Amino acid sequence: QVQLVESGGGSVQAGGSLRLSCVASGYTYSTNYMAWFRQAPGKEREGVAAVQNIGGSTYYADSVKGRFTISRDYPNDTVYLQMNSLKPEDTAMYYCAAARGGSWRTWYRAGDYNYWGRGTQVTVSS
């Protein structure tokens, strides 16, 4: 089992920045991908960014490319999401997820992930 705990959400004005953190515990060595997803009210959960544990390759949704950066602190089993130039449409609950398997072709699919955190709310006002 892997436990994931997110933090760092909050309210910010458009153009501002936030950094989300996700601390993993348990059998973290069994995971292949770590990712951030988000879900706004009335919308489906969507993949925001992912990092492959071996090699460190990163993947981003087109909507956040150039604004968000995912990174992994291996010694502390922590994944970060640095969010810059935030827009009101970034408002959502953000979830950390971990996959035992997965593929770079489908990193954005929620169904590929086995473990989920409870989420942290991000609200961006105009």
mmCIF file with all atom_site columns, C-alpha atoms in Angstrom, residues 8-108:
data_model
loop_
_atom_site.group_PDB
_atom_site.id
_atom_site.type_symbol
_atom_site.label_atom_id
_atom_site.label_alt_id
_atom_site.label_comp_id
_atom_site.label_asym_id
_atom_site.label_entity_id
_atom_site.label_seq_id
_atom_site.pdbx_PDB_ins_code
_atom_site.Cartn_x
_atom_site.Cartn_y
_atom_site.Cartn_z
_atom_site.occupancy
_atom_site.B_iso_or_equiv
_atom_site.pdbx_formal_charge
_atom_site.auth_seq_id
_atom_site.auth_comp_id
_atom_site.auth_asym_id
_atom_site.auth_atom_id
_atom_site.pdbx_PDB_model_num
ATOM 1   C CA . GLY A 1 8   ? -0.123  23.622 -0.377  1.00 0.00 ? 8   GLY A CA 1
ATOM 2   C CA . GLY A 1 9   ? -3.473  24.554 -1.856  1.00 0.00 ? 9   GLY A CA 1
ATOM 3   C CA . GLY A 1 10  ? -5.117  27.893 -1.222  1.00 0.00 ? 10  GLY A CA 1
ATOM 4   C CA . SER A 1 11  ? -6.624  30.990 -2.751  1.00 0.00 ? 11  SER A CA 1
ATOM 5   C CA . VAL A 1 12  ? -4.644  33.231 -5.054  1.00 0.00 ? 12  VAL A CA 1
ATOM 6   C CA . GLN A 1 13  ? -5.301  35.952 -7.574  1.00 0.00 ? 13  GLN A CA 1
ATOM 7   C CA . ALA A 1 14  ? -4.845  35.382 -11.285 1.00 0.00 ? 14  ALA A CA 1
ATOM 8   C CA . GLY A 1 15  ? -1.189  35.577 -12.253 1.00 0.00 ? 15  GLY A CA 1
ATOM 9   C CA . GLY A 1 16  ? -0.055  34.305 -8.870  1.00 0.00 ? 16  GLY A CA 1
ATOM 10  C CA . SER A 1 17  ? 1.784   31.138 -7.907  1.00 0.00 ? 17  SER A CA 1
ATOM 11  C CA . LEU A 1 18  ? 1.320   28.151 -5.608  1.00 0.00 ? 18  LEU A CA 1
ATOM 12  C CA . ARG A 1 19  ? 3.389   25.070 -4.898  1.00 0.00 ? 19  ARG A CA 1
ATOM 13  C CA . LEU A 1 20  ? 1.624   21.833 -4.082  1.00 0.00 ? 20  LEU A CA 1
ATOM 14  C CA . SER A 1 21  ? 3.358   19.032 -2.209  1.00 0.00 ? 21  SER A CA 1
ATOM 15  C CA . CYS A 1 22  ? 2.541   15.332 -2.034  1.00 0.00 ? 22  CYS A CA 1
ATOM 16  C CA . VAL A 1 23  ? 4.273   13.184 0.561   1.00 0.00 ? 23  VAL A CA 1
ATOM 17  C CA . ALA A 1 24  ? 4.243   9.471  -0.184  1.00 0.00 ? 24  ALA A CA 1
ATOM 18  C CA . SER A 1 25  ? 4.675   6.722  2.392   1.00 0.00 ? 25  SER A CA 1
ATOM 19  C CA . GLY A 1 26  ? 4.472   2.960  2.424   1.00 0.00 ? 26  GLY A CA 1
ATOM 20  C CA . TYR A 1 27  ? 5.673   0.796  -0.460  1.00 0.00 ? 27  TYR A CA 1
ATOM 21  C CA . THR A 1 28  ? 6.703   3.735  -2.601  1.00 0.00 ? 28  THR A CA 1
ATOM 22  C CA . TYR A 1 29  ? 9.371   1.669  -4.386  1.00 0.00 ? 29  TYR A CA 1
ATOM 23  C CA . SER A 1 30  ? 6.517   -0.200 -6.060  1.00 0.00 ? 30  SER A CA 1
ATOM 24  C CA . THR A 1 31  ? 5.318   2.843  -7.974  1.00 0.00 ? 31  THR A CA 1
ATOM 25  C CA . ASN A 1 32  ? 6.253   3.708  -11.546 1.00 0.00 ? 32  ASN A CA 1
ATOM 26  C CA . TYR A 1 33  ? 4.542   7.071  -12.086 1.00 0.00 ? 33  TYR A CA 1
ATOM 27  C CA . MET A 1 34  ? 3.535   9.890  -9.785  1.00 0.00 ? 34  MET A CA 1
ATOM 28  C CA . ALA A 1 35  ? 1.052   12.449 -11.051 1.00 0.00 ? 35  ALA A CA 1
ATOM 29  C CA . TRP A 1 36  ? -1.185  15.383 -10.284 1.00 0.00 ? 36  TRP A CA 1
ATOM 30  C CA . PHE A 1 37  ? -4.801  15.405 -11.367 1.00 0.00 ? 37  PHE A CA 1
ATOM 31  C CA . ARG A 1 38  ? -7.468  18.028 -10.880 1.00 0.00 ? 38  ARG A CA 1
ATOM 32  C CA . GLN A 1 39  ? -11.233 18.082 -10.836 1.00 0.00 ? 39  GLN A CA 1
ATOM 33  C CA . ALA A 1 40  ? -13.458 21.128 -11.041 1.00 0.00 ? 40  ALA A CA 1
ATOM 34  C CA . PRO A 1 41  ? -17.134 20.985 -10.049 1.00 0.00 ? 41  PRO A CA 1
ATOM 35  C CA . GLY A 1 42  ? -19.199 19.293 -12.738 1.00 0.00 ? 42  GLY A CA 1
ATOM 36  C CA . LYS A 1 43  ? -16.127 18.238 -14.717 1.00 0.00 ? 43  LYS A CA 1
ATOM 37  C CA . GLU A 1 44  ? -14.197 15.022 -15.117 1.00 0.00 ? 44  GLU A CA 1
ATOM 38  C CA . ARG A 1 45  ? -10.910 14.458 -13.352 1.00 0.00 ? 45  ARG A CA 1
ATOM 39  C CA . GLU A 1 46  ? -8.074  15.402 -15.684 1.00 0.00 ? 46  GLU A CA 1
ATOM 40  C CA . GLY A 1 47  ? -4.370  14.689 -15.685 1.00 0.00 ? 47  GLY A CA 1
ATOM 41  C CA . VAL A 1 48  ? -2.254  17.778 -15.106 1.00 0.00 ? 48  VAL A CA 1
ATOM 42  C CA . ALA A 1 49  ? 1.308   16.448 -14.942 1.00 0.00 ? 49  ALA A CA 1
ATOM 43  C CA . ALA A 1 50  ? 3.208   13.244 -14.276 1.00 0.00 ? 50  ALA A CA 1
ATOM 44  C CA . VAL A 1 51  ? 6.755   12.142 -13.532 1.00 0.00 ? 51  VAL A CA 1
ATOM 45  C CA . GLN A 1 52  ? 8.227   8.716  -14.191 1.00 0.00 ? 52  GLN A CA 1
ATOM 46  C CA . ASN A 1 53  ? 10.062  7.467  -11.121 1.00 0.00 ? 53  ASN A CA 1
ATOM 47  C CA . ILE A 1 54  ? 12.879  5.844  -13.095 1.00 0.00 ? 54  ILE A CA 1
ATOM 48  C CA . GLY A 1 55  ? 14.552  8.344  -15.363 1.00 0.00 ? 55  GLY A CA 1
ATOM 49  C CA . GLY A 1 56  ? 12.483  11.304 -14.239 1.00 0.00 ? 56  GLY A CA 1
ATOM 50  C CA . SER A 1 57  ? 10.681  11.962 -17.530 1.00 0.00 ? 57  SER A CA 1
ATOM 51  C CA . THR A 1 58  ? 7.868   14.470 -17.130 1.00 0.00 ? 58  THR A CA 1
ATOM 52  C CA . TYR A 1 59  ? 4.589   14.924 -18.953 1.00 0.00 ? 59  TYR A CA 1
ATOM 53  C CA . TYR A 1 60  ? 2.112   17.804 -18.985 1.00 0.00 ? 60  TYR A CA 1
ATOM 54  C CA . ALA A 1 61  ? -1.354  18.621 -20.138 1.00 0.00 ? 61  ALA A CA 1
ATOM 55  C CA . ASP A 1 62  ? -1.353  21.185 -22.932 1.00 0.00 ? 62  ASP A CA 1
ATOM 56  C CA . SER A 1 63  ? -3.354  23.577 -20.755 1.00 0.00 ? 63  SER A CA 1
ATOM 57  C CA . VAL A 1 64  ? -0.528  23.877 -18.206 1.00 0.00 ? 64  VAL A CA 1
ATOM 58  C CA . LYS A 1 65  ? 2.619   23.542 -20.334 1.00 0.00 ? 65  LYS A CA 1
ATOM 59  C CA . GLY A 1 66  ? 5.022   26.392 -19.670 1.00 0.00 ? 66  GLY A CA 1
ATOM 60  C CA . ARG A 1 67  ? 3.224   27.358 -16.441 1.00 0.00 ? 67  ARG A CA 1
ATOM 61  C CA . PHE A 1 68  ? 3.378   24.249 -14.219 1.00 0.00 ? 68  PHE A CA 1
ATOM 62  C CA . THR A 1 69  ? 6.398   22.158 -13.271 1.00 0.00 ? 69  THR A CA 1
ATOM 63  C CA . ILE A 1 70  ? 6.316   18.733 -11.640 1.00 0.00 ? 70  ILE A CA 1
ATOM 64  C CA . SER A 1 71  ? 9.346   17.530 -9.713  1.00 0.00 ? 71  SER A CA 1
ATOM 65  C CA . ARG A 1 72  ? 10.301  14.653 -7.447  1.00 0.00 ? 72  ARG A CA 1
ATOM 66  C CA . ASP A 1 73  ? 12.366  14.688 -4.269  1.00 0.00 ? 73  ASP A CA 1
ATOM 67  C CA . TYR A 1 74  ? 13.417  11.053 -4.122  1.00 0.00 ? 74  TYR A CA 1
ATOM 68  C CA . PRO A 1 75  ? 15.078  10.974 -0.668  1.00 0.00 ? 75  PRO A CA 1
ATOM 69  C CA . ASN A 1 76  ? 11.975  12.449 0.930   1.00 0.00 ? 76  ASN A CA 1
ATOM 70  C CA . ASP A 1 77  ? 9.416   10.659 -1.284  1.00 0.00 ? 77  ASP A CA 1
ATOM 71  C CA . THR A 1 78  ? 7.778   13.964 -2.130  1.00 0.00 ? 78  THR A CA 1
ATOM 72  C CA . VAL A 1 79  ? 6.337   15.191 -5.417  1.00 0.00 ? 79  VAL A CA 1
ATOM 73  C CA . TYR A 1 80  ? 5.830   18.879 -6.069  1.00 0.00 ? 80  TYR A CA 1
ATOM 74  C CA . LEU A 1 81  ? 3.723   20.850 -8.499  1.00 0.00 ? 81  LEU A CA 1
ATOM 75  C CA . GLN A 1 82  ? 4.923   24.400 -8.982  1.00 0.00 ? 82  GLN A CA 1
ATOM 76  C CA . MET A 1 83  ? 2.106   26.424 -10.498 1.00 0.00 ? 83  MET A CA 1
ATOM 77  C CA . ASN A 1 84  ? 2.868   29.827 -11.968 1.00 0.00 ? 84  ASN A CA 1
ATOM 78  C CA . SER A 1 85  ? 0.777   32.322 -13.939 1.00 0.00 ? 85  SER A CA 1
ATOM 79  C CA . LEU A 1 86  ? -2.371  30.827 -12.464 1.00 0.00 ? 86  LEU A CA 1
ATOM 80  C CA . LYS A 1 87  ? -5.672  31.404 -14.222 1.00 0.00 ? 87  LYS A CA 1
ATOM 81  C CA . PRO A 1 88  ? -9.252  31.221 -12.919 1.00 0.00 ? 88  PRO A CA 1
ATOM 82  C CA . GLU A 1 89  ? -9.741  28.087 -15.014 1.00 0.00 ? 89  GLU A CA 1
ATOM 83  C CA . ASP A 1 90  ? -7.074  26.365 -12.901 1.00 0.00 ? 90  ASP A CA 1
ATOM 84  C CA . THR A 1 91  ? -9.516  26.407 -9.992  1.00 0.00 ? 91  THR A CA 1
ATOM 85  C CA . ALA A 1 92  ? -10.111 22.816 -8.909  1.00 0.00 ? 92  ALA A CA 1
ATOM 86  C CA . MET A 1 93  ? -9.417  20.176 -6.317  1.00 0.00 ? 93  MET A CA 1
ATOM 87  C CA . TYR A 1 94  ? -5.923  18.854 -6.999  1.00 0.00 ? 94  TYR A CA 1
ATOM 88  C CA . TYR A 1 95  ? -5.118  15.212 -6.310  1.00 0.00 ? 95  TYR A CA 1
ATOM 89  C CA . CYS A 1 96  ? -1.827  13.375 -6.083  1.00 0.00 ? 96  CYS A CA 1
ATOM 90  C CA . ALA A 1 97  ? -1.783  9.870  -7.572  1.00 0.00 ? 97  ALA A CA 1
ATOM 91  C CA . ALA A 1 98  ? 0.627   6.969  -7.926  1.00 0.00 ? 98  ALA A CA 1
ATOM 92  C CA . ALA A 1 99  ? 0.657   4.124  -10.430 1.00 0.00 ? 99  ALA A CA 1
ATOM 93  C CA . ARG A 1 100 ? 2.295   0.742  -10.049 1.00 0.00 ? 100 ARG A CA 1
ATOM 94  C CA . GLY A 1 101 ? 2.349   0.324  -13.809 1.00 0.00 ? 101 GLY A CA 1
ATOM 95  C CA . GLY A 1 102 ? 1.237   2.870  -16.367 1.00 0.00 ? 102 GLY A CA 1
ATOM 96  C CA . SER A 1 103 ? 2.671   4.113  -19.642 1.00 0.00 ? 103 SER A CA 1
ATOM 97  C CA . TRP A 1 104 ? 3.924   7.413  -20.963 1.00 0.00 ? 104 TRP A CA 1
ATOM 98  C CA . ARG A 1 105 ? 1.247   7.099  -23.634 1.00 0.00 ? 105 ARG A CA 1
ATOM 99  C CA . THR A 1 106 ? -1.561  7.128  -21.071 1.00 0.00 ? 106 THR A CA 1
ATOM 100 C CA . TRP A 1 107 ? -0.077  9.002  -18.126 1.00 0.00 ? 107 TRP A CA 1
ATOM 101 C CA . TYR A 1 108 ? -3.152  11.254 -18.082 1.00 0.00 ? 108 TYR A CA 1
#
